Structures are given as C-alpha cells and as structure tokens.
PDB file of C-alpha atoms and ligand atoms in Angstrom:
ATOM      1  CA  MET A   2      90.759 180.995  77.027  1.00 73.00           C
ATOM      2  CA  GLY A   3      88.235 179.115  74.978  1.00 92.00           C
ATOM      3  CA  ILE A   4      86.728 175.742  75.666  1.00 96.00           C
ATOM      4  CA  ALA A   5      88.871 173.965  73.063  1.00 96.00           C
ATOM      5  CA  ASP A   6      92.007 175.393  74.710  1.00 97.00           C
ATOM      6  CA  ASN A   7      90.805 174.331  78.154  1.00 97.00           C
ATOM      7  CA  LEU A   8      90.145 170.876  76.821  1.00 98.00           C
ATOM      8  CA  ASN A   9      93.630 170.619  75.376  1.00 97.00           C
ATOM      9  CA  GLN A  10      95.157 171.788  78.608  1.00 98.00           C
ATOM     10  CA  VAL A  11      93.198 169.227  80.643  1.00 98.00           C
ATOM     11  CA  LYS A  12      94.191 166.466  78.220  1.00 98.00           C
ATOM     12  CA  HIS A  13      97.791 167.551  78.494  1.00 98.00           C
ATOM     13  CA  SER A  14      97.613 167.480  82.308  1.00 98.00           C
ATOM     14  CA  ILE A  15      96.082 164.017  82.181  1.00 98.00           C
ATOM     15  CA  GLU A  16      98.888 162.735  79.970  1.00 98.00           C
ATOM     16  CA  GLN A  17     101.475 164.333  82.214  1.00 98.00           C
ATOM     17  CA  ALA A  18      99.915 162.788  85.334  1.00 98.00           C
ATOM     18  CA  CYS A  19      99.858 159.408  83.597  1.00 98.00           C
ATOM     19  CA  GLY A  20     103.529 159.771  82.723  1.00 97.00           C
ATOM     20  CA  ASP A  21     104.422 160.810  86.273  1.00 97.00           C
ATOM     21  CA  ALA A  22     102.590 157.756  87.591  1.00 97.00           C
ATOM     22  CA  GLY A  23     104.415 155.461  85.194  1.00 97.00           C
ATOM     23  CA  ARG A  24     101.208 154.697  83.332  1.00 97.00           C
ATOM     24  CA  PRO A  25     100.612 154.805  79.572  1.00 97.00           C
ATOM     25  CA  VAL A  26      99.613 158.313  78.421  1.00 93.00           C
ATOM     26  CA  ASP A  27      96.280 156.972  77.158  1.00 94.00           C
ATOM     27  CA  ALA A  28      95.447 155.067  80.345  1.00 96.00           C
ATOM     28  CA  VAL A  29      92.812 157.563  81.447  1.00 98.00           C
ATOM     29  CA  GLU A  30      89.558 158.515  79.769  1.00 98.00           C
ATOM     30  CA  LEU A  31      88.270 162.062  80.073  1.00 98.00           C
ATOM     31  CA  VAL A  32      84.570 162.478  80.776  1.00 98.00           C
ATOM     32  CA  ALA A  33      83.766 166.118  79.998  1.00 98.00           C
ATOM     33  CA  VAL A  34      81.062 167.121  82.474  1.00 98.00           C
ATOM     34  CA  SER A  35      78.740 169.501  80.646  1.00 97.00           C
ATOM     35  CA  LYS A  36      76.003 169.753  83.276  1.00 97.00           C
ATOM     36  CA  VAL A  37      74.361 173.167  83.512  1.00 95.00           C
ATOM     37  CA  HIS A  38      76.233 174.387  80.437  1.00 95.00           C
ATOM     38  CA  PRO A  39      74.117 175.175  77.386  1.00 95.00           C
ATOM     39  CA  THR A  40      74.458 173.397  74.070  1.00 96.00           C
ATOM     40  CA  GLU A  41      76.450 176.233  72.510  1.00 96.00           C
ATOM     41  CA  ASN A  42      79.201 175.665  75.068  1.00 96.00           C
ATOM     42  CA  ILE A  43      79.240 171.919  74.476  1.00 97.00           C
ATOM     43  CA  ILE A  44      79.624 172.157  70.701  1.00 98.00           C
ATOM     44  CA  PRO A  45      83.192 173.558  70.810  1.00 97.00           C
ATOM     45  CA  ALA A  46      84.276 170.579  72.910  1.00 98.00           C
ATOM     46  CA  LEU A  47      82.644 168.160  70.477  1.00 98.00           C
ATOM     47  CA  GLU A  48      84.184 170.009  67.528  1.00 97.00           C
ATOM     48  CA  ALA A  49      87.576 169.639  69.212  1.00 97.00           C
ATOM     49  CA  GLY A  50      87.071 165.887  69.227  1.00 97.00           C
ATOM     50  CA  GLN A  51      85.764 165.219  72.731  1.00 98.00           C
ATOM     51  CA  ARG A  52      83.471 162.207  72.568  1.00 98.00           C
ATOM     52  CA  VAL A  53      82.713 161.221  76.162  1.00 98.00           C
ATOM     53  CA  CYS A  54      80.469 163.593  78.082  1.00 98.00           C
ATOM     54  CA  GLY A  55      78.767 163.530  81.462  1.00 98.00           C
ATOM     55  CA  GLU A  56      75.480 164.950  82.669  1.00 98.00           C
ATOM     56  CA  ASN A  57      74.058 164.726  86.173  1.00 97.00           C
ATOM     57  CA  ARG A  58      70.328 165.139  85.545  1.00 98.00           C
ATOM     58  CA  VAL A  59      68.146 163.045  83.264  1.00 98.00           C
ATOM     59  CA  GLN A  60      65.757 165.847  82.403  1.00 97.00           C
ATOM     60  CA  GLU A  61      68.477 168.337  81.540  1.00 98.00           C
ATOM     61  CA  ALA A  62      70.252 165.754  79.406  1.00 98.00           C
ATOM     62  CA  GLN A  63      67.015 165.004  77.575  1.00 98.00           C
ATOM     63  CA  SER A  64      66.666 168.650  76.662  1.00 97.00           C
ATOM     64  CA  LYS A  65      70.222 168.952  75.307  1.00 97.00           C
ATOM     65  CA  TRP A  66      71.493 165.647  73.960  1.00 98.00           C
ATOM     66  CA  PRO A  67      69.059 164.203  71.435  1.00 96.00           C
ATOM     67  CA  ALA A  68      69.849 167.141  69.107  1.00 96.00           C
ATOM     68  CA  LEU A  69      73.601 167.003  69.790  1.00 97.00           C
ATOM     69  CA  ARG A  70      73.634 163.271  69.166  1.00 96.00           C
ATOM     70  CA  ASN A  71      72.132 163.839  65.746  1.00 96.00           C
ATOM     71  CA  ASP A  72      75.206 165.849  64.789  1.00 96.00           C
ATOM     72  CA  TYR A  73      77.715 163.774  66.781  1.00 98.00           C
ATOM     73  CA  PRO A  74      76.342 160.232  66.723  1.00 97.00           C
ATOM     74  CA  ASP A  75      79.461 158.638  68.193  1.00 97.00           C
ATOM     75  CA  VAL A  76      79.233 160.541  71.485  1.00 98.00           C
ATOM     76  CA  GLN A  77      79.191 158.432  74.636  1.00 98.00           C
ATOM     77  CA  LEU A  78      76.951 159.941  77.268  1.00 98.00           C
ATOM     78  CA  HIS A  79      77.493 159.134  80.950  1.00 98.00           C
ATOM     79  CA  LEU A  80      74.988 159.764  83.723  1.00 98.00           C
ATOM     80  CA  ILE A  81      77.022 160.942  86.713  1.00 98.00           C
ATOM     81  CA  GLY A  82      74.205 162.142  88.979  1.00 98.00           C
ATOM     82  CA  GLY A  83      71.801 160.275  91.209  1.00 98.00           C
ATOM     83  CA  LEU A  84      69.067 158.298  89.456  1.00 98.00           C
ATOM     84  CA  GLN A  85      65.522 157.856  90.784  1.00 98.00           C
ATOM     85  CA  THR A  86      63.825 154.617  89.831  1.00 98.00           C
ATOM     86  CA  ASN A  87      60.987 156.549  88.189  1.00 98.00           C
ATOM     87  CA  LYS A  88      63.499 157.972  85.679  1.00 98.00           C
ATOM     88  CA  VAL A  89      65.082 154.647  84.776  1.00 98.00           C
ATOM     89  CA  LYS A  90      63.194 154.315  81.499  1.00 98.00           C
ATOM     90  CA  GLU A  91      64.363 157.703  80.228  1.00 98.00           C
ATOM     91  CA  ALA A  92      67.897 157.112  81.481  1.00 98.00           C
ATOM     92  CA  VAL A  93      68.263 153.775  79.714  1.00 98.00           C
ATOM     93  CA  ALA A  94      66.936 155.284  76.496  1.00 98.00           C
ATOM     94  CA  LEU A  95      69.338 158.247  76.542  1.00 98.00           C
ATOM     95  CA  PHE A  96      72.595 157.249  78.218  1.00 98.00           C
ATOM     96  CA  ASP A  97      75.364 154.807  77.295  1.00 98.00           C
ATOM     97  CA  VAL A  98      76.875 154.467  80.745  1.00 98.00           C
ATOM     98  CA  ILE A  99      75.351 154.994  84.188  1.00 98.00           C
ATOM     99  CA  GLU A 100      77.992 155.779  86.803  1.00 98.00           C
ATOM    100  CA  THR A 101      75.704 156.059  89.801  1.00 98.00           C
ATOM    101  CA  VAL A 102      74.235 152.625  90.432  1.00 98.00           C
ATOM    102  CA  ASP A 103      74.190 152.485  94.214  1.00 98.00           C
ATOM    103  CA  ARG A 104      71.357 150.333  95.562  1.00 98.00           C
ATOM    104  CA  PRO A 105      69.705 146.974  94.851  1.00 98.00           C
ATOM    105  CA  LYS A 106      66.339 148.481  93.959  1.00 98.00           C
ATOM    106  CA  LEU A 107      67.902 150.707  91.300  1.00 98.00           C
ATOM    107  CA  ALA A 108      70.096 147.904  89.965  1.00 98.00           C
ATOM    108  CA  ARG A 109      67.100 145.593  89.559  1.00 98.00           C
ATOM    109  CA  ALA A 110      65.022 148.320  87.905  1.00 98.00           C
ATOM    110  CA  LEU A 111      67.844 149.013  85.440  1.00 98.00           C
ATOM    111  CA  VAL A 112      68.242 145.361  84.539  1.00 98.00           C
ATOM    112  CA  LYS A 113      64.529 145.065  83.904  1.00 98.00           C
ATOM    113  CA  GLU A 114      64.411 148.194  81.763  1.00 98.00           C
ATOM    114  CA  MET A 115      67.530 147.307  79.751  1.00 98.00           C
ATOM    115  CA  ASP A 116      65.951 143.965  79.038  1.00 98.00           C
ATOM    116  CA  LYS A 117      62.790 145.681  77.882  1.00 98.00           C
ATOM    117  CA  GLN A 118      64.654 148.117  75.637  1.00 98.00           C
ATOM    118  CA  GLN A 119      67.068 145.419  74.433  1.00 98.00           C
ATOM    119  CA  LYS A 120      69.960 147.672  75.389  1.00 98.00           C
ATOM    120  CA  THR A 121      72.971 146.863  77.538  1.00 97.00           C
ATOM    121  CA  LEU A 122      74.462 149.870  79.264  1.00 98.00           C
ATOM    122  CA  GLY A 123      77.792 149.822  81.011  1.00 98.00           C
ATOM    123  CA  VAL A 124      77.506 150.734  84.676  1.00 98.00           C
ATOM    124  CA  TYR A 125      79.735 151.887  87.488  1.00 98.00           C
ATOM    125  CA  LEU A 126      78.776 151.133  91.053  1.00 98.00           C
ATOM    126  CA  GLN A 127      78.993 154.295  93.131  1.00 98.00           C
ATOM    127  CA  ILE A 128      80.524 153.943  96.577  1.00 98.00           C
ATOM    128  CA  ASN A 129      79.926 156.586  99.242  1.00 98.00           C
ATOM    129  CA  THR A 130      83.485 156.359 100.557  1.00 98.00           C
ATOM    130  CA  GLY A 131      83.007 159.309 102.918  1.00 98.00           C
ATOM    131  CA  GLU A 132      79.721 157.949 104.293  1.00 98.00           C
ATOM    132  CA  GLU A 133      78.123 161.321 103.661  1.00 98.00           C
ATOM    133  CA  GLU A 134      74.407 161.468 104.290  1.00 96.00           C
ATOM    134  CA  GLN A 135      73.655 163.933 101.520  1.00 94.00           C
ATOM    135  CA  LYS A 136      75.527 161.923  98.909  1.00 96.00           C
ATOM    136  CA  GLY A 137      74.482 158.938  96.878  1.00 97.00           C
ATOM    137  CA  GLY A 138      76.509 155.779  96.808  1.00 98.00           C
ATOM    138  CA  CYS A 139      76.554 152.426  98.496  1.00 98.00           C
ATOM    139  CA  LEU A 140      78.047 152.514 102.001  1.00 98.00           C
ATOM    140  CA  PRO A 141      81.448 150.829 102.289  1.00 98.00           C
ATOM    141  CA  ALA A 142      80.097 148.260 104.753  1.00 98.00           C
ATOM    142  CA  GLU A 143      77.529 147.124 102.187  1.00 98.00           C
ATOM    143  CA  ALA A 144      79.779 147.368  99.154  1.00 98.00           C
ATOM    144  CA  ASP A 145      80.977 143.762  98.959  1.00 98.00           C
ATOM    145  CA  ASP A 146      77.426 142.399  98.932  1.00 98.00           C
ATOM    146  CA  PHE A 147      76.220 145.040  96.510  1.00 98.00           C
ATOM    147  CA  ILE A 148      79.045 144.438  94.055  1.00 98.00           C
ATOM    148  CA  ARG A 149      78.411 140.695  94.164  1.00 98.00           C
ATOM    149  CA  LEU A 150      74.701 141.230  93.590  1.00 98.00           C
ATOM    150  CA  CYS A 151      75.291 143.369  90.493  1.00 98.00           C
ATOM    151  CA  VAL A 152      78.091 141.265  89.018  1.00 98.00           C
ATOM    152  CA  GLU A 153      77.041 137.724  89.842  1.00 98.00           C
ATOM    153  CA  GLU A 154      73.319 137.623  90.443  1.00 98.00           C
ATOM    154  CA  LEU A 155      72.127 140.392  88.130  1.00 98.00           C
ATOM    155  CA  GLN A 156      74.961 139.890  85.606  1.00 98.00           C
ATOM    156  CA  MET A 157      75.118 143.593  84.874  1.00 98.00           C
ATOM    157  CA  ASN A 158      77.809 144.984  82.619  1.00 98.00           C
ATOM    158  CA  VAL A 159      79.757 146.366  85.590  1.00 98.00           C
ATOM    159  CA  LEU A 160      82.683 148.377  84.254  1.00 98.00           C
ATOM    160  CA  GLY A 161      84.041 149.399  87.630  1.00 98.00           C
ATOM    161  CA  LEU A 162      83.565 151.618  90.683  1.00 98.00           C
ATOM    162  CA  MET A 163      82.966 155.329  91.071  1.00 98.00           C
ATOM    163  CA  CYS A 164      83.312 157.711  94.018  1.00 98.00           C
ATOM    164  CA  ILE A 165      83.067 161.388  94.905  1.00 98.00           C
ATOM    165  CA  PRO A 166      85.258 162.091  97.961  1.00 98.00           C
ATOM    166  CA  PRO A 167      84.014 164.582 100.566  1.00 97.00           C
ATOM    167  CA  ALA A 168      84.834 168.115  99.431  1.00 94.00           C
ATOM    168  CA  ASP A 169      86.677 168.982 102.645  1.00 93.00           C
ATOM    169  CA  GLU A 170      88.874 165.911 102.942  1.00 96.00           C
ATOM    170  CA  GLU A 171      92.140 164.819 101.429  1.00 96.00           C
ATOM    171  CA  PRO A 172      90.909 162.662  98.534  1.00 98.00           C
ATOM    172  CA  SER A 173      93.829 160.214  98.421  1.00 98.00           C
ATOM    173  CA  LEU A 174      92.463 157.922 101.120  1.00 97.00           C
ATOM    174  CA  HIS A 175      89.170 157.695  99.292  1.00 98.00           C
ATOM    175  CA  PHE A 176      90.855 156.956  95.981  1.00 98.00           C
ATOM    176  CA  ALA A 177      93.032 154.290  97.578  1.00 98.00           C
ATOM    177  CA  PHE A 178      90.016 152.700  99.246  1.00 98.00           C
ATOM    178  CA  LEU A 179      88.103 152.543  95.955  1.00 98.00           C
ATOM    179  CA  ARG A 180      91.094 151.025  94.187  1.00 98.00           C
ATOM    180  CA  GLU A 181      91.454 148.265  96.783  1.00 98.00           C
ATOM    181  CA  LEU A 182      87.737 147.522  96.766  1.00 98.00           C
ATOM    182  CA  ALA A 183      87.737 147.202  92.961  1.00 98.00           C
ATOM    183  CA  LYS A 184      90.833 145.043  93.020  1.00 98.00           C
ATOM    184  CA  ARG A 185      89.273 142.681  95.525  1.00 98.00           C
ATOM    185  CA  HIS A 186      86.382 142.111  93.124  1.00 98.00           C
ATOM    186  CA  GLY A 187      88.464 141.916  89.976  1.00 98.00           C
ATOM    187  CA  LEU A 188      87.038 145.173  88.614  1.00 98.00           C
ATOM    188  CA  THR A 189      89.469 147.113  86.458  1.00 96.00           C
ATOM    189  CA  LYS A 190      87.937 150.550  85.979  1.00 98.00           C
ATOM    190  CA  LEU A 191      87.864 153.428  88.442  1.00 98.00           C
ATOM    191  CA  SER A 192      85.896 156.611  87.814  1.00 98.00           C
ATOM    192  CA  MET A 193      87.378 159.112  90.236  1.00 98.00           C
ATOM    193  CA  GLY A 194      88.825 162.610  90.147  1.00 98.00           C
ATOM    194  CA  MET A 195      87.294 165.966  89.182  1.00 98.00           C
ATOM    195  CA  SER A 196      88.739 169.362  88.216  1.00 97.00           C
ATOM    196  CA  GLY A 197      90.396 169.878  91.592  1.00 96.00           C
ATOM    197  CA  ASP A 198      91.891 166.446  92.130  1.00 97.00           C
ATOM    198  CA  PHE A 199      92.105 164.464  88.890  1.00 98.00           C
ATOM    199  CA  GLU A 200      95.895 164.392  88.925  1.00 98.00           C
ATOM    200  CA  THR A 201      95.851 162.841  92.391  1.00 98.00           C
ATOM    201  CA  ALA A 202      93.184 160.388  91.250  1.00 98.00           C
ATOM    202  CA  ILE A 203      95.386 159.341  88.336  1.00 98.00           C
ATOM    203  CA  ARG A 204      98.241 158.647  90.748  1.00 98.00           C
ATOM    204  CA  PHE A 205      95.855 156.355  92.607  1.00 98.00           C
ATOM    205  CA  GLY A 206      94.799 154.460  89.530  1.00 98.00           C
ATOM    206  CA  ALA A 207      91.821 156.337  88.066  1.00 98.00           C
ATOM    207  CA  THR A 208      90.959 155.072  84.597  1.00 98.00           C
ATOM    208  CA  SER A 209      88.320 157.736  84.060  1.00 98.00           C
ATOM    209  CA  VAL A 210      88.215 161.311  85.343  1.00 98.00           C
ATOM    210  CA  ARG A 211      85.096 163.481  85.334  1.00 98.00           C
ATOM    211  CA  VAL A 212      86.095 167.061  84.643  1.00 98.00           C
ATOM    212  CA  GLY A 213      83.643 169.946  84.328  1.00 98.00           C
ATOM    213  CA  THR A 214      84.899 173.324  85.482  1.00 97.00           C
ATOM    214  CA  ALA A 215      88.407 172.969  84.062  1.00 97.00           C
ATOM    215  CA  VAL A 216      86.922 172.361  80.599  1.00 97.00           C
ATOM    216  CA  PHE A 217      83.774 174.484  80.464  1.00 97.00           C
ATOM    217  CA  GLY A 218      84.552 177.153  83.069  1.00 93.00           C
ATOM    218  CA  ASP A 219      82.601 177.980  86.201  1.00 90.00           C
ATOM    219  CA  ARG A 220      79.049 176.781  86.279  1.00 82.00           C
ATOM    220  CA  PRO A 221      76.473 179.579  86.380  1.00 73.00           C
ATOM    221  CA  LYS A 222      75.185 179.862  89.936  1.00 69.00           C
ATOM    222  CA  LYS A 223      71.644 178.707  90.512  1.00 60.00           C
ATOM    223  CA  LEU A 224      69.210 181.481  91.425  1.00 52.00           C
TER     224      LEU A 224
HETATM  225  C1  LIG B 438      79.906 168.141  88.621  1.00 56.81           C
HETATM  226  C2  LIG B 438      80.532 166.825  88.768  1.00 56.81           C
HETATM  227  C3  LIG B 438      81.857 166.606  88.335  1.00 56.81           C
HETATM  228  C4  LIG B 438      82.727 167.685  87.742  1.00 56.81           C
HETATM  229  O1  LIG B 438      83.110 168.588  88.714  1.00 56.81           O
HETATM  230  P1  LIG B 438      84.177 169.753  88.425  1.00 56.81           P
HETATM  231  O2  LIG B 438      84.708 170.098  89.750  1.00 56.81           O
HETATM  232  O3  LIG B 438      83.414 170.867  87.786  1.00 56.81           O
HETATM  233  O4  LIG B 438      85.202 169.187  87.514  1.00 56.81           O
HETATM  234  C5  LIG B 438      82.368 165.329  88.476  1.00 56.81           C
HETATM  235  N1  LIG B 438      81.639 164.328  88.996  1.00 56.81           N
HETATM  236  C6  LIG B 438      80.373 164.504  89.410  1.00 56.81           C
HETATM  237  C7  LIG B 438      79.626 163.352  89.969  1.00 56.81           C
HETATM  238  C8  LIG B 438      79.776 165.757  89.318  1.00 56.81           C
HETATM  239  O5  LIG B 438      78.516 165.920  89.741  1.00 56.81           O
END
C-alpha cells in the first residue's frame, strides 16, 4: 500500500477512535512523523493533503524542509525530538511548534531566541512520565514548577503537554497521568500516542497524535 493509502487509513482510524470515545471526529490532529524518511516519501503525504509533520532532529529537518516548504508553504513543522541549547537558533528559525521543551535552561534559551527572531512558536512541555533515564522530559515531581515557570514567568505560548510512555509498559496510565497534569494547569492540548497506541491515547484525551510508521512504513535501520 502506498503512503497516501496509509495516511487515509490512519485518518480513518483516528476518526473511528474519536467516535468510540464520544469525541468529535475532528478532535485529534495528526502529526505525520517523517523522520529518517527521504523527501520523495514525504511528498505523497503532502500531495494527499497532510499539513502537519514532525521531525526529531534539527539537522535532518534543515536538510529536507526548506525545499519542501517552498512547494507547500502552509505546512506546520513540529520538532518532536530532544533539543540542545546550541541548536535553539536553528530550531526557532525552522519549526512552528516545539514539542520537547523539558527544562528551564532550554525554555529560557527559546524565549530569548524567539524574541530575537521576532517569532512566537507554540510549545509543548514534555513530561518524562516513566522517569526513564535515557529519555528527555521533565520529571513528574518537577512538572508543576516547570509548567508554572513556562506559563506564568516566561509567558511562553504553551499549547499543552507531551509524553512518550515507556515502550514496555501499558501506556494508559501514562496517558491518564498526563491528562490530569494538564487539567490541573488549565492546559487543553495533549500530544500523546504513536503508531502502536494512538487509539488508546485518543480514548485518554489526546488532541494530537504523532504517527510515523503507520503512515510512512518502517524506518530504514541505522547502520
Ligand atoms: C518516532 C517518533 C514517533 C512516531 O513513532 P511511530 O511508532 O513510528 O509512529 C512519535 N513520537 C516521537 C517523539 C518519535 O520520536
């Protein structure tokens, strides 16, 4: 099956999951995760009307997206991978939304750079719900303070919260935790759910799902 067919199938599953959860069929945004896939695989998705895409590395996105944006200027590009402070300048210039804001130092650097570039990006605050060492994200114990810092003190355009549950755990608990944390802070958007669990995430209130494999196929293995 081609990429356009995959995309349609994923969109259909999203609508179905919304319906099953008693939510409007358009309650959930699809972020098509095109990381690792070459431009020629991304074009069919854009031609089929997909307008929100996700990349996890600044450098890779820089090599693919300026050209694609020329042809599809209304694309919304989300950074879904960890961001080093030394890449903040490039990230602010290229992306529309950064989903991985997870520490005060990064938040402050982003605010400063957005000010400099006169550009306001939407951000999600990433929460490391599984407290995994190898993963980015603010630890749950520090989340209340971090959210307050970004929303109140730094006045960032905080759209909501984002998480990536541990691969080997039932994701529902993590989704439920993120939902409650967002609710407590009056945040309305939840970026959660990937190819394997987006239907569950939608049941738990996801407003945005990040789907790669189910749209673009398996990612080529790194050598
Ligand atoms: C790769 C990635 C995804 C997409 O994963 P799939 O399982 O291929 O759908 C979603 N979110 C993040 C943060 C990712 O890095």
